[in-house]
mmCIF file of C-alpha atoms in Angstrom:
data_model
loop_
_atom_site.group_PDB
_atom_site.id
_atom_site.type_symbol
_atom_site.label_atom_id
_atom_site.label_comp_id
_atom_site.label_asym_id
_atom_site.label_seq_id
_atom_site.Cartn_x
_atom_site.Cartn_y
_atom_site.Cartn_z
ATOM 1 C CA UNK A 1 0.000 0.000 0.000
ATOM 2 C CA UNK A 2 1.499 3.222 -0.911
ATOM 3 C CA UNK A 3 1.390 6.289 1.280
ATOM 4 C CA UNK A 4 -1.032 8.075 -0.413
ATOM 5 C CA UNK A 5 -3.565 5.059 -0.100
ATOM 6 C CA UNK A 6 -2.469 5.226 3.672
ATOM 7 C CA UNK A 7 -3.224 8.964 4.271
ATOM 8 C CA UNK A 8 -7.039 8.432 2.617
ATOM 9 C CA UNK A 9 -7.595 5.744 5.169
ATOM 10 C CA UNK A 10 -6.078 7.868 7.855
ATOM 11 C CA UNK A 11 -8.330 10.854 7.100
ATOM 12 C CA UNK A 12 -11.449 8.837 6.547
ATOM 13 C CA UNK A 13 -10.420 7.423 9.771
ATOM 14 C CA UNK A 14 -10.101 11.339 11.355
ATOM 15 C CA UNK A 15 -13.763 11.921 9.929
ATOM 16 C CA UNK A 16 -15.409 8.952 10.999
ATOM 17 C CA UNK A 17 -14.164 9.615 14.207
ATOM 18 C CA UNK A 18 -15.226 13.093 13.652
ATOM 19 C CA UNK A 19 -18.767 11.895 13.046
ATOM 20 C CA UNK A 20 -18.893 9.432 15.875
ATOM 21 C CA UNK A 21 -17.866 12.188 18.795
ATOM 22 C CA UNK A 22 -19.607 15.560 17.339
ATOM 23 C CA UNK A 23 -22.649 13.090 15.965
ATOM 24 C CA UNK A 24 -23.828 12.802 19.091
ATOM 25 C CA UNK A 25 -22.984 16.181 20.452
ATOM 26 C CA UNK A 26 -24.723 17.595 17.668
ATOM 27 C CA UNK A 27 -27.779 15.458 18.565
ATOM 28 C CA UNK A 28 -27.915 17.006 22.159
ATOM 29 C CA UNK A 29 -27.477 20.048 20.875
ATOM 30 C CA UNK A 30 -30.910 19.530 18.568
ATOM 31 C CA UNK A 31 -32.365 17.667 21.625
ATOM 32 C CA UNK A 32 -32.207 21.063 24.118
ATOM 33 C CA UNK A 33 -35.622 21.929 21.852
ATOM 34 C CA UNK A 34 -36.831 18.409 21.207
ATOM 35 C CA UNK A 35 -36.714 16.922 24.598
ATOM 36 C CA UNK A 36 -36.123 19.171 27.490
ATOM 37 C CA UNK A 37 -39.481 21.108 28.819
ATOM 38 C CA UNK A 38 -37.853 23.325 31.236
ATOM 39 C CA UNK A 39 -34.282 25.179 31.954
ATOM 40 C CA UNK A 40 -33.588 22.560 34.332
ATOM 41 C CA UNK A 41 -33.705 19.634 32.064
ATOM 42 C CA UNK A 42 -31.663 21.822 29.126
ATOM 43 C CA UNK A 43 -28.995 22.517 31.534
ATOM 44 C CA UNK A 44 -28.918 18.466 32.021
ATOM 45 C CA UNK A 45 -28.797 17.746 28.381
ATOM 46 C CA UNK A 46 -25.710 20.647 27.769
ATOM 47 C CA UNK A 47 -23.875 19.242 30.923
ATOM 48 C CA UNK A 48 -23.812 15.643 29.351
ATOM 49 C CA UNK A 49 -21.720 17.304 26.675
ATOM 50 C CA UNK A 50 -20.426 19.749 28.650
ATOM 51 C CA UNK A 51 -16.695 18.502 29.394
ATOM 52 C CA UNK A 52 -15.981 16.628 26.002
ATOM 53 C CA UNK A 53 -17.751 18.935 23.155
ATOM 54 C CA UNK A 54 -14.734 21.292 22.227
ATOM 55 C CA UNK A 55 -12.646 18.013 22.459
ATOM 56 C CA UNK A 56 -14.517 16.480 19.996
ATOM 57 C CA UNK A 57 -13.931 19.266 17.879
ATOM 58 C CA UNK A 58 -10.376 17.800 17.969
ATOM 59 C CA UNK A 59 -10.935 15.274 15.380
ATOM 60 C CA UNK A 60 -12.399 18.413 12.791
ATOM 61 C CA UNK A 61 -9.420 20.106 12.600
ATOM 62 C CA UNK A 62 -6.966 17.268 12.508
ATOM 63 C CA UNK A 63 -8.935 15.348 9.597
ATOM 64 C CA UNK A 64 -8.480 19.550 7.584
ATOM 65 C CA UNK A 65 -5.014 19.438 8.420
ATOM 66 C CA UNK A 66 -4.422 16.049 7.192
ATOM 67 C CA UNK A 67 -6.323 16.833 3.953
ATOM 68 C CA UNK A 68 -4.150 20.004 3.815
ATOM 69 C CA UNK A 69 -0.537 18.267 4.326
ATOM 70 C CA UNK A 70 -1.519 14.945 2.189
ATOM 71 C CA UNK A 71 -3.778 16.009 -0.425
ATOM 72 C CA UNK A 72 -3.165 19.584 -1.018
ATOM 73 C CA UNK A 73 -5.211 19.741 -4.394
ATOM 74 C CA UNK A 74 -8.222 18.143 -2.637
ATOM 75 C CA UNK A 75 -8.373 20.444 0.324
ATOM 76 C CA UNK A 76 -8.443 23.361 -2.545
ATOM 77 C CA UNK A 77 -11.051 22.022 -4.589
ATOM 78 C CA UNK A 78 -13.249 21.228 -1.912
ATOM 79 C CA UNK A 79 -12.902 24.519 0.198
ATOM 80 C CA UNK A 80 -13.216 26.857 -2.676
ATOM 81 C CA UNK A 81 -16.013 24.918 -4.098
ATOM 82 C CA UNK A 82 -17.522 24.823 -0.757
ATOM 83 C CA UNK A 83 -16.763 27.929 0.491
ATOM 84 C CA UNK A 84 -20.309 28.564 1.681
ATOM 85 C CA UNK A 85 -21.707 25.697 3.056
ATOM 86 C CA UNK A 86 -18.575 25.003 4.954
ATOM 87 C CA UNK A 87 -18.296 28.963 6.132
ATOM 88 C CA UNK A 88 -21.725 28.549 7.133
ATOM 89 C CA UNK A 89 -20.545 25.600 9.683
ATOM 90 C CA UNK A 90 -17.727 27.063 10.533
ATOM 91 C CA UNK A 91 -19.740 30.384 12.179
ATOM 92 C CA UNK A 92 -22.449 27.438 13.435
ATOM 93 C CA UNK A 93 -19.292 25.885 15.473
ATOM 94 C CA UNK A 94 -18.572 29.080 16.556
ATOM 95 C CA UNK A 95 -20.877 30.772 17.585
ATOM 96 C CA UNK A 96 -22.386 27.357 19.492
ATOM 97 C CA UNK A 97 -18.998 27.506 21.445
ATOM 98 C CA UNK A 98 -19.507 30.807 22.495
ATOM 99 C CA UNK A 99 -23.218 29.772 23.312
ATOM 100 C CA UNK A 100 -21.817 27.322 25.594
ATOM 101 C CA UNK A 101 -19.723 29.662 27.655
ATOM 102 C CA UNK A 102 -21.437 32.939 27.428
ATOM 103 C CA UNK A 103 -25.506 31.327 28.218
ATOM 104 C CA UNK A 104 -24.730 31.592 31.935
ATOM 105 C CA UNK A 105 -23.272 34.444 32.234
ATOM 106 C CA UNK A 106 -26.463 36.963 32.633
ATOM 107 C CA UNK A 107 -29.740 35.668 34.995
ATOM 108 C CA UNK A 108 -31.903 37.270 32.376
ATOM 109 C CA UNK A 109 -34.570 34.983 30.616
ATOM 110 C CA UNK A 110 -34.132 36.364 27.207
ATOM 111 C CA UNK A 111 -30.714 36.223 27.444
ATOM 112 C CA UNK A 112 -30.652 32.163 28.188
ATOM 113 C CA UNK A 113 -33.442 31.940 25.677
ATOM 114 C CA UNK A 114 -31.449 33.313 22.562
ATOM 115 C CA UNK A 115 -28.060 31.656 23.407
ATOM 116 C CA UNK A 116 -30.267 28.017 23.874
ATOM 117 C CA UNK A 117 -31.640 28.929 20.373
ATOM 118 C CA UNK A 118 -28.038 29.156 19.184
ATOM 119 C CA UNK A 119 -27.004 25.800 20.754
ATOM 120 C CA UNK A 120 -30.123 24.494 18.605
ATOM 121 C CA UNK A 121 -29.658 26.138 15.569
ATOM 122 C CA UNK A 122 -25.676 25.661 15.544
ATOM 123 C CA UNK A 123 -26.455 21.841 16.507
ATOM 124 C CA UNK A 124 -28.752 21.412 13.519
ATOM 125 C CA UNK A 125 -27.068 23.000 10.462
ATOM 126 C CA UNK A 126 -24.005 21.717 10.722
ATOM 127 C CA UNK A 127 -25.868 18.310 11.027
ATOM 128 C CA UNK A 128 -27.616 18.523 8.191
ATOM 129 C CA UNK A 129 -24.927 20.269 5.707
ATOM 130 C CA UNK A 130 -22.206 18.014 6.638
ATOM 131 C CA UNK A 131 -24.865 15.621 4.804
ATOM 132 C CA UNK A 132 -24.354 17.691 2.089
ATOM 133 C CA UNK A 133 -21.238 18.014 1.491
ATOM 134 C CA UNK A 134 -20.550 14.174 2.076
ATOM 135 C CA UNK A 135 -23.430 13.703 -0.214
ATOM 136 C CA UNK A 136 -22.114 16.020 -2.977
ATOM 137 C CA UNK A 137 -17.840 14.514 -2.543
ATOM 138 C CA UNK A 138 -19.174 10.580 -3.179
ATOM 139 C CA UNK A 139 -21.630 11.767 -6.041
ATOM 140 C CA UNK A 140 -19.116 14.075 -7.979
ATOM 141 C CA UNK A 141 -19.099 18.026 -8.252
ATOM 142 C CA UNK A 142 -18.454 20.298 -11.777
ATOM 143 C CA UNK A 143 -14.612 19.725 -11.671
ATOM 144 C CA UNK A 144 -12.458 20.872 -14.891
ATOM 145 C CA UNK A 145 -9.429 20.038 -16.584
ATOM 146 C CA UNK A 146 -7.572 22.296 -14.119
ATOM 147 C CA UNK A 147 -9.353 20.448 -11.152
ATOM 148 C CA UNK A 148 -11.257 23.318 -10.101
ATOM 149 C CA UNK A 149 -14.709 23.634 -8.842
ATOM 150 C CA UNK A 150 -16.672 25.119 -11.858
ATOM 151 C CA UNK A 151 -20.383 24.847 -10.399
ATOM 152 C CA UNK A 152 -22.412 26.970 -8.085
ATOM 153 C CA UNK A 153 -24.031 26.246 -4.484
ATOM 154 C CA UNK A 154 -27.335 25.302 -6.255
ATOM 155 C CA UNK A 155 -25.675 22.412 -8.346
ATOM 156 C CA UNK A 156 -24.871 21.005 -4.499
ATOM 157 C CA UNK A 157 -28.979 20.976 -3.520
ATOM 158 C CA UNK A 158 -29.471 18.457 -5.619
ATOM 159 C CA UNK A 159 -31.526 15.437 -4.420
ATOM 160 C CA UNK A 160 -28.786 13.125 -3.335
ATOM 161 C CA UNK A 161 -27.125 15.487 -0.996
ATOM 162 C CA UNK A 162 -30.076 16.808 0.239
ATOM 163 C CA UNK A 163 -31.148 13.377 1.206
ATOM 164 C CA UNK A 164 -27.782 12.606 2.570
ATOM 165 C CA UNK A 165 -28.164 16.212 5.054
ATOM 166 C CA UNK A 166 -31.139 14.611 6.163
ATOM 167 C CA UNK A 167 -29.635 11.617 7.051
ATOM 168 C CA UNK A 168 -26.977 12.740 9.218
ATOM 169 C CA UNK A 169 -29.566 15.252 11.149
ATOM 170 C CA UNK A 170 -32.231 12.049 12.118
ATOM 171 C CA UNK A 171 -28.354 9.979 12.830
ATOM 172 C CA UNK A 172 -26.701 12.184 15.063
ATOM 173 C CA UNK A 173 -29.556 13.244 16.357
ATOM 174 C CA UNK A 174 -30.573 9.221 17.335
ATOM 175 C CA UNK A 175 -27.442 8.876 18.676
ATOM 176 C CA UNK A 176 -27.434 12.092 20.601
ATOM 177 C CA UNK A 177 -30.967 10.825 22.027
ATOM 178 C CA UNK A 178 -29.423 7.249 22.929
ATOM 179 C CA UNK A 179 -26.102 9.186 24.958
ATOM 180 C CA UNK A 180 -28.578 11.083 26.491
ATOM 181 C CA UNK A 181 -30.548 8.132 27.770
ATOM 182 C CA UNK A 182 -27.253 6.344 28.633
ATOM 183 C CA UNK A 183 -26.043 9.909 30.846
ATOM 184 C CA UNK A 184 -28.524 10.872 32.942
ATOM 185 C CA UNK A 185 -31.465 9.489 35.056
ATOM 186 C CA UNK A 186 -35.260 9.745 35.875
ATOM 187 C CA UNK A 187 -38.028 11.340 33.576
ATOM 188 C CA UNK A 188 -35.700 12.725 31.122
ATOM 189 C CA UNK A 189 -33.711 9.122 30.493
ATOM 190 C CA UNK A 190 -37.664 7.586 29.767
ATOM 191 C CA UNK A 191 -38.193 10.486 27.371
ATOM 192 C CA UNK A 192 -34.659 10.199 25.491
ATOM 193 C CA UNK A 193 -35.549 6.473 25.012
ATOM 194 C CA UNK A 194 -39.282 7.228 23.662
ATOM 195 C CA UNK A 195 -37.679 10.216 21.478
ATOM 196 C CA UNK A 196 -35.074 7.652 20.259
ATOM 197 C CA UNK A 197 -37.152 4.903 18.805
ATOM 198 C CA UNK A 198 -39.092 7.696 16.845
ATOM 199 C CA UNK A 199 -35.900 9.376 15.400
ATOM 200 C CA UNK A 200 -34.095 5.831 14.864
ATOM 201 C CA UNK A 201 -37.279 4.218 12.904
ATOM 202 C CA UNK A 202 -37.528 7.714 10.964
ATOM 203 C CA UNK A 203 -33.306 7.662 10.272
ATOM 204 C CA UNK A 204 -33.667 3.670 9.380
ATOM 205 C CA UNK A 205 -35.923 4.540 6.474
ATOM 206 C CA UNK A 206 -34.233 7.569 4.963
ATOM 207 C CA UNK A 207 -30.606 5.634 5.734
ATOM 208 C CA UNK A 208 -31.678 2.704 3.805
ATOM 209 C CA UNK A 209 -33.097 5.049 0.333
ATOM 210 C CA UNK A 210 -29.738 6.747 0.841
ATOM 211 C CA UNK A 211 -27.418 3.980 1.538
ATOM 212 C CA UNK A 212 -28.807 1.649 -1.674
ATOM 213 C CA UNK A 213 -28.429 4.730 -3.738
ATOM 214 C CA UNK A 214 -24.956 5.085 -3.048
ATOM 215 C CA UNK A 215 -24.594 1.040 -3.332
ATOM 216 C CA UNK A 216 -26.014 1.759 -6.641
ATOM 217 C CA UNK A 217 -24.238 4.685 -7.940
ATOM 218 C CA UNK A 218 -20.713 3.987 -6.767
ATOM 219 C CA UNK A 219 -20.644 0.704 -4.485
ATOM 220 C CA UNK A 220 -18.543 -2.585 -4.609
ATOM 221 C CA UNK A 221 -18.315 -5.292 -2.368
ATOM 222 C CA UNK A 222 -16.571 -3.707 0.588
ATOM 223 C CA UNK A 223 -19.041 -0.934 0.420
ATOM 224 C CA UNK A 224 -21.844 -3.435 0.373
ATOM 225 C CA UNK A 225 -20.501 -5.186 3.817
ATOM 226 C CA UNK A 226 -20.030 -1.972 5.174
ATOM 227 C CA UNK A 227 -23.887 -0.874 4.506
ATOM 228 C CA UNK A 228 -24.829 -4.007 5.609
ATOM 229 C CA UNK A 229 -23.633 -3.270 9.235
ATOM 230 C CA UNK A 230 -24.856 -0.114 9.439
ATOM 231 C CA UNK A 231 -28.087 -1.093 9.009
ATOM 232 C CA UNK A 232 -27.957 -4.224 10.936
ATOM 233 C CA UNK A 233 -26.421 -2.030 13.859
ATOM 234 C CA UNK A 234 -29.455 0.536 13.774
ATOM 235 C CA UNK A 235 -31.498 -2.361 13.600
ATOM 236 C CA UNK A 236 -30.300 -3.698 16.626
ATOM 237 C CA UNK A 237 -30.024 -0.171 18.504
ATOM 238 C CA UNK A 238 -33.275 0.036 18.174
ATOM 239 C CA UNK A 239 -33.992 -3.250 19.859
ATOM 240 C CA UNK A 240 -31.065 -2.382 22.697
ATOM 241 C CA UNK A 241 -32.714 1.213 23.188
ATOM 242 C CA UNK A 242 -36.386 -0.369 23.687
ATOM 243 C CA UNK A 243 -35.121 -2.967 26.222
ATOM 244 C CA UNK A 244 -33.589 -0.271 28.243
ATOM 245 C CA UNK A 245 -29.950 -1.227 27.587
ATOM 246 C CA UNK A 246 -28.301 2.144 26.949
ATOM 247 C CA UNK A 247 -25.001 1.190 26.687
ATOM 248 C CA UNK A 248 -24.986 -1.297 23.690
ATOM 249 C CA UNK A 249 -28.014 0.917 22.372
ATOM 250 C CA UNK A 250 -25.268 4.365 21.963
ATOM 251 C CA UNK A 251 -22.651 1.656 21.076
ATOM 252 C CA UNK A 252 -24.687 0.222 18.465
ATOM 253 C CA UNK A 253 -25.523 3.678 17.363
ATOM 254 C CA UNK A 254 -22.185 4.335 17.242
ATOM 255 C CA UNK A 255 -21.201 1.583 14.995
ATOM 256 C CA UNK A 256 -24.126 2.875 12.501
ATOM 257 C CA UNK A 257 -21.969 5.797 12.077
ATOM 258 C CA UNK A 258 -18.514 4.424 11.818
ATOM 259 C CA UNK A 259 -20.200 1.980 9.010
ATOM 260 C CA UNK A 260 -22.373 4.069 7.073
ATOM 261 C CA UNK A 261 -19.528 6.850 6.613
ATOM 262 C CA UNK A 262 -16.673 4.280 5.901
ATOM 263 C CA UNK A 263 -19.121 3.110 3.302
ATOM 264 C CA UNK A 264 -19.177 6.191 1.554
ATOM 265 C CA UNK A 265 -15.082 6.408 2.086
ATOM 266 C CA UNK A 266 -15.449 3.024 0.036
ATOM 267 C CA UNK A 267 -17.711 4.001 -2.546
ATOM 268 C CA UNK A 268 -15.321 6.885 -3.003
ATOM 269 C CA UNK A 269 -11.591 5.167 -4.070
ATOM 270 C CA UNK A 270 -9.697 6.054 -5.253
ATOM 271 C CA UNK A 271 -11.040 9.097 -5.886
ATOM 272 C CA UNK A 272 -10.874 11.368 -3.571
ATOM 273 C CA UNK A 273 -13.185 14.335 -5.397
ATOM 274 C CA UNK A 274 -15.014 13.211 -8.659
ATOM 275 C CA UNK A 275 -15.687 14.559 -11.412
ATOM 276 C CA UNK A 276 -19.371 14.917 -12.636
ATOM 277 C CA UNK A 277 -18.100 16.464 -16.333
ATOM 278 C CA UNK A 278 -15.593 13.856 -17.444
ATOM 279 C CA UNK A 279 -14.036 10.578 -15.253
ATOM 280 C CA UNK A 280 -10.580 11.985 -16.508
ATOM 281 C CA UNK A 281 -10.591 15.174 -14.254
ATOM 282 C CA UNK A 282 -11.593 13.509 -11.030
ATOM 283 C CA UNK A 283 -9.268 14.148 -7.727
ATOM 284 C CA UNK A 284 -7.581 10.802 -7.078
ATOM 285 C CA UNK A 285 -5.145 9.832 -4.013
ATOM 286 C CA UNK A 286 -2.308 9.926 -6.609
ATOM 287 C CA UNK A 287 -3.203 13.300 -8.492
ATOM 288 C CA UNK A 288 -4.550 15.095 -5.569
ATOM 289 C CA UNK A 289 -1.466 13.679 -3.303
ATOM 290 C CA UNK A 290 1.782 15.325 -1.323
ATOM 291 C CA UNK A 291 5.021 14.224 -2.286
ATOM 292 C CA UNK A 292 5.901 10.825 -0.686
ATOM 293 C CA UNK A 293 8.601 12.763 1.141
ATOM 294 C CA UNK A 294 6.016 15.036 2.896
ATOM 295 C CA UNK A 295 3.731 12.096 3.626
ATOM 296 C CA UNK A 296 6.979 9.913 5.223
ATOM 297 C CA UNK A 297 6.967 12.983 7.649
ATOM 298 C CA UNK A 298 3.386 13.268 8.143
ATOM 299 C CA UNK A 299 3.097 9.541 9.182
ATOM 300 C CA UNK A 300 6.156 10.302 11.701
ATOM 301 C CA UNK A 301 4.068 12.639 13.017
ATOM 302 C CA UNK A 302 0.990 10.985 13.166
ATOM 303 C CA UNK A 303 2.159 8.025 14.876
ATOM 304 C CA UNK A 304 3.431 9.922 17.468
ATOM 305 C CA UNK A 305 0.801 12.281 18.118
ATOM 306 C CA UNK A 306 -2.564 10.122 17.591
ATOM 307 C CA UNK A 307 -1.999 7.959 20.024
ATOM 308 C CA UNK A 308 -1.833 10.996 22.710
ATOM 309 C CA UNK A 309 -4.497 12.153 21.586
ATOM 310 C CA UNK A 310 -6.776 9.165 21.737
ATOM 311 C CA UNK A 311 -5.534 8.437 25.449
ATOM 312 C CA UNK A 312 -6.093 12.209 26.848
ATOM 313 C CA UNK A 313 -9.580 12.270 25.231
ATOM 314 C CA UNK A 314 -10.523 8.429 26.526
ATOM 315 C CA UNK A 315 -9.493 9.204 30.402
ATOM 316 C CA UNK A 316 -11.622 12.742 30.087
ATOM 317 C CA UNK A 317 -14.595 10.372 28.609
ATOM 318 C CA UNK A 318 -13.590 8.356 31.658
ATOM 319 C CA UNK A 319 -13.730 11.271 34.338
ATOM 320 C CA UNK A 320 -17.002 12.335 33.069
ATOM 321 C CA UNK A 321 -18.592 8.965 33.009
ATOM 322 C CA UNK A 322 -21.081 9.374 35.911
ATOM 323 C CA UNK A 323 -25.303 10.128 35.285
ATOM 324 C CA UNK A 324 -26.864 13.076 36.088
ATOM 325 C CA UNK A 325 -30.523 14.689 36.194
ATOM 326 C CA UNK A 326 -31.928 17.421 37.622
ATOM 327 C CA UNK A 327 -31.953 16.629 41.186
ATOM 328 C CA UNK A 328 -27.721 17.594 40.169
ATOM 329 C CA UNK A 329 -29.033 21.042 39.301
ATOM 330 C CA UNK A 330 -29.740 23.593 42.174
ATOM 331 C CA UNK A 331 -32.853 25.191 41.782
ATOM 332 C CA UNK A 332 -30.964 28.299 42.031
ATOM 333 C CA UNK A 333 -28.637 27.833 39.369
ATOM 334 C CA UNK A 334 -30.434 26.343 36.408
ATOM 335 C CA UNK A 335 -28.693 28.968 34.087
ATOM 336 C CA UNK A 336 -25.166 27.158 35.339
ATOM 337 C CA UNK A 337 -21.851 26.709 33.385
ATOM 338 C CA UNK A 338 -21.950 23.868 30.901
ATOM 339 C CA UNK A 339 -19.209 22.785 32.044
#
C-alpha cells in the first residue's frame, strides 16, 4: 500500500471519528428543543456534553489538516467549491462555542433563551450540511481540466445530498438521544428512550433510500458489507434502546456511524473528489497527493501524536462517566456553566 492510499484511510479514519464524537454532540445540541421542557432539564442535556464537546472538535481540525498536508489539491477544490456551506458551519461551530460559555453568564430569561436557540440552531445545520457536502464529494461536483470547482451552491442541492443532510440530522440526532438516555437518570432518560425509537425508525428509512443509492451509484463489495452493518447495527439499537440497555443501544448507534460513513469512504476510491463532467478530471489519491517525502513525515508525526491524543480524550470520557438529572441542578442555578 502506498502512502497516499495510507493517508485516505487515515483521514477517513479522522472523519469517521469526527462523526462518531460531534454526531452525538450535535444530537444534544438539537435535543435542548426536542426533549427538554424546562431550563432545568436543558442545563442536564448541555452538561452531558459539557466537558468533552470542544474536544470532539479535535478530530475536525486534525482530519483539515491532514487533507491540507496529504492532499493539497483536494483540500483546494473542496474549500473553494464549498466555500459557503462550509463557512456557514464554521460560524455554526462558533458561535455554538460561544453559546456554551457565554448562556450563563447573565440571569436574564431572554438572554438564556437566545443563546439556547443558538445551541439548537448551531447543533442542527451543521448536522444537516455536513450531509451535504458528504453527499455532494461521493456523487461528484463540476470539476475541470484544471481540477477546479466550476459549479455553483445550487448544483450542491441536488436530491442526493439533500437526502444525505437529512440523514446525518435524524443519525446524530438518534445517537445524541441514545447518549442522552445512557447519561442521565429519571423522567428525562424515559423520554430520550421514547424520542429515540421515533428518530431511529424515521433515520432507518431515509438511511436505507440513501445507503442503496450510493450502493447503486458507486458501491462494490466492501461498500456493500459496510452498509450491511450499518443497518444491521441501527437495527439492533433500536432493539437495545427499547429494552432499556443504553449502553450497547449508543454503542450500536455508534457503529451505525462508523459503518455508514466508511461506506461512503469506500464508494469513493480512489477518488478522492469526482468529477461529474468527465471521469478523466476527477481528484484521485495519486493526483490530488503530497510528495511521498512530505507524507513519510506526516506519518512520523501521526504516529506519534494520535496515540496521545486518543488516550487524553478516553481518560476525560472516563472522568465524566457518571449520570446526572436534575436533582444535580440547584434550583438556584439552572442557568449554570456547561461545564
Amino acid at each position: 500500500m502506498e502512502l497516499h492510499d495510507v493517508w485516505f484511510v487515515l483521514i477517513a479514519v479522522l472523519w469517521i471519528g469526527y462523526f462518531f464524537l460531534e454526531g452525538f454532540d450535535f444530537g444534544v445540541g438539537v435535543l435542548t428543543k426536542l426533549l427538554a421542557r424546562n431550563r432545568s432539564e436543558k442545563r442536564v442535556l448541555i452538561n452531558t456534553i459539557g466537558p468533552v464537546w470542544d474536544g470532539n472538535e479535535v478530530w475536525l481540525i486534525s482530519a483539515g489538516g491532514a487533507t491540507f498536508a496529504a492532499f493539497p489539491e483536494w483540500y483546494a477544490t473542496l474549500f473553494s467549491g464549498f466555500y459557503l456551506p462550509l463557512l456557514l458551519i464554521l460560524v455554526c461551530l462558533i458561535v455554538r462555542g460561544v453559546a456554551f460559555e457565554y448562556r450563563h453568564k447573565r440571569p436574564e430569561e431572554n438572554w438564556q433563551r437566545n443563546w439556547e436557540n443558538a445551541i439548537f440552531w448551531c447543533s442542527l445545520i451543521p448536522a444537516f450540511l455536513w450531509g451535504v457536502a458528504f453527499g455532494n464529494i461521493v456523487r461528484g461536483v463540476k470539476i475541470d481540466q484544471n481540477f477546479e470547482y466550476v459549479g455553483n451552491l445550487w448544483d450542491l442541492l441536488n436530491p442526493y445530498a439533500l437526502l444525505g443532510g437529512l440523514v446525518t440530522l435524524t443519525l446524530f440526532t438518534f445517537h445524541g438521544a441514545v447518549f442522552t438516555a445512557l447519561k442521565t437518570v429519571g423522567e428525562i432518560r424515559e423520554r430520550a428512550r421514547k424520542l429515540a425509537l421515533q428518530v431511529g425508525l424515521l433515520t432507518a428509512g431515509l438511511a436505507l433510500v440513501f445507503l442503496l443509492w450510493t450502493q447503486a451509484d458507486s458501491g462494490d463489495g466492501k461498500s456493500l458489507v459496510a452498509m450491511i452493518v450499518a443497518v444491521a447495527a441501527l437495527v439492533v439499537a433500536l432493539v437495545a434502546n427499547q429494552a432499556g440497555r443504553e449502553g450497547w443501544a449508543f454503542a450500536l448507534s455508534g457503529v451505525t456511524v462508523v459503518a455508514a460513513v466508511a461506506m461512503l469512504f469506500l464508494s469513493l476510491f480512489p477518488d478522492v473528489m469526482p468529477s461529474s463532467l468527465n471521469e478523466e478530471w476527477s481528484l484521485t489519491v495519486t493526483n490530488a497527493s503530497s510528495t511521498p517525502y512530505t507524507l513519510k513525515i506526516m506519518t512520523w508525526c501521526a504516529g506519534i501524536a494520535a496515540p496521545l491524543v486518543v488516550l487524553y480524550q478516553s481518560w476525560t470520557y472516563w472522568v465524566f462517566r457518571k449520570r446526572i438529572g436534575t436533582q444535580h441542578i440547584a434550583a438556584d442555578a439552572a442557568a449554570g456553566s456547561a461545564h
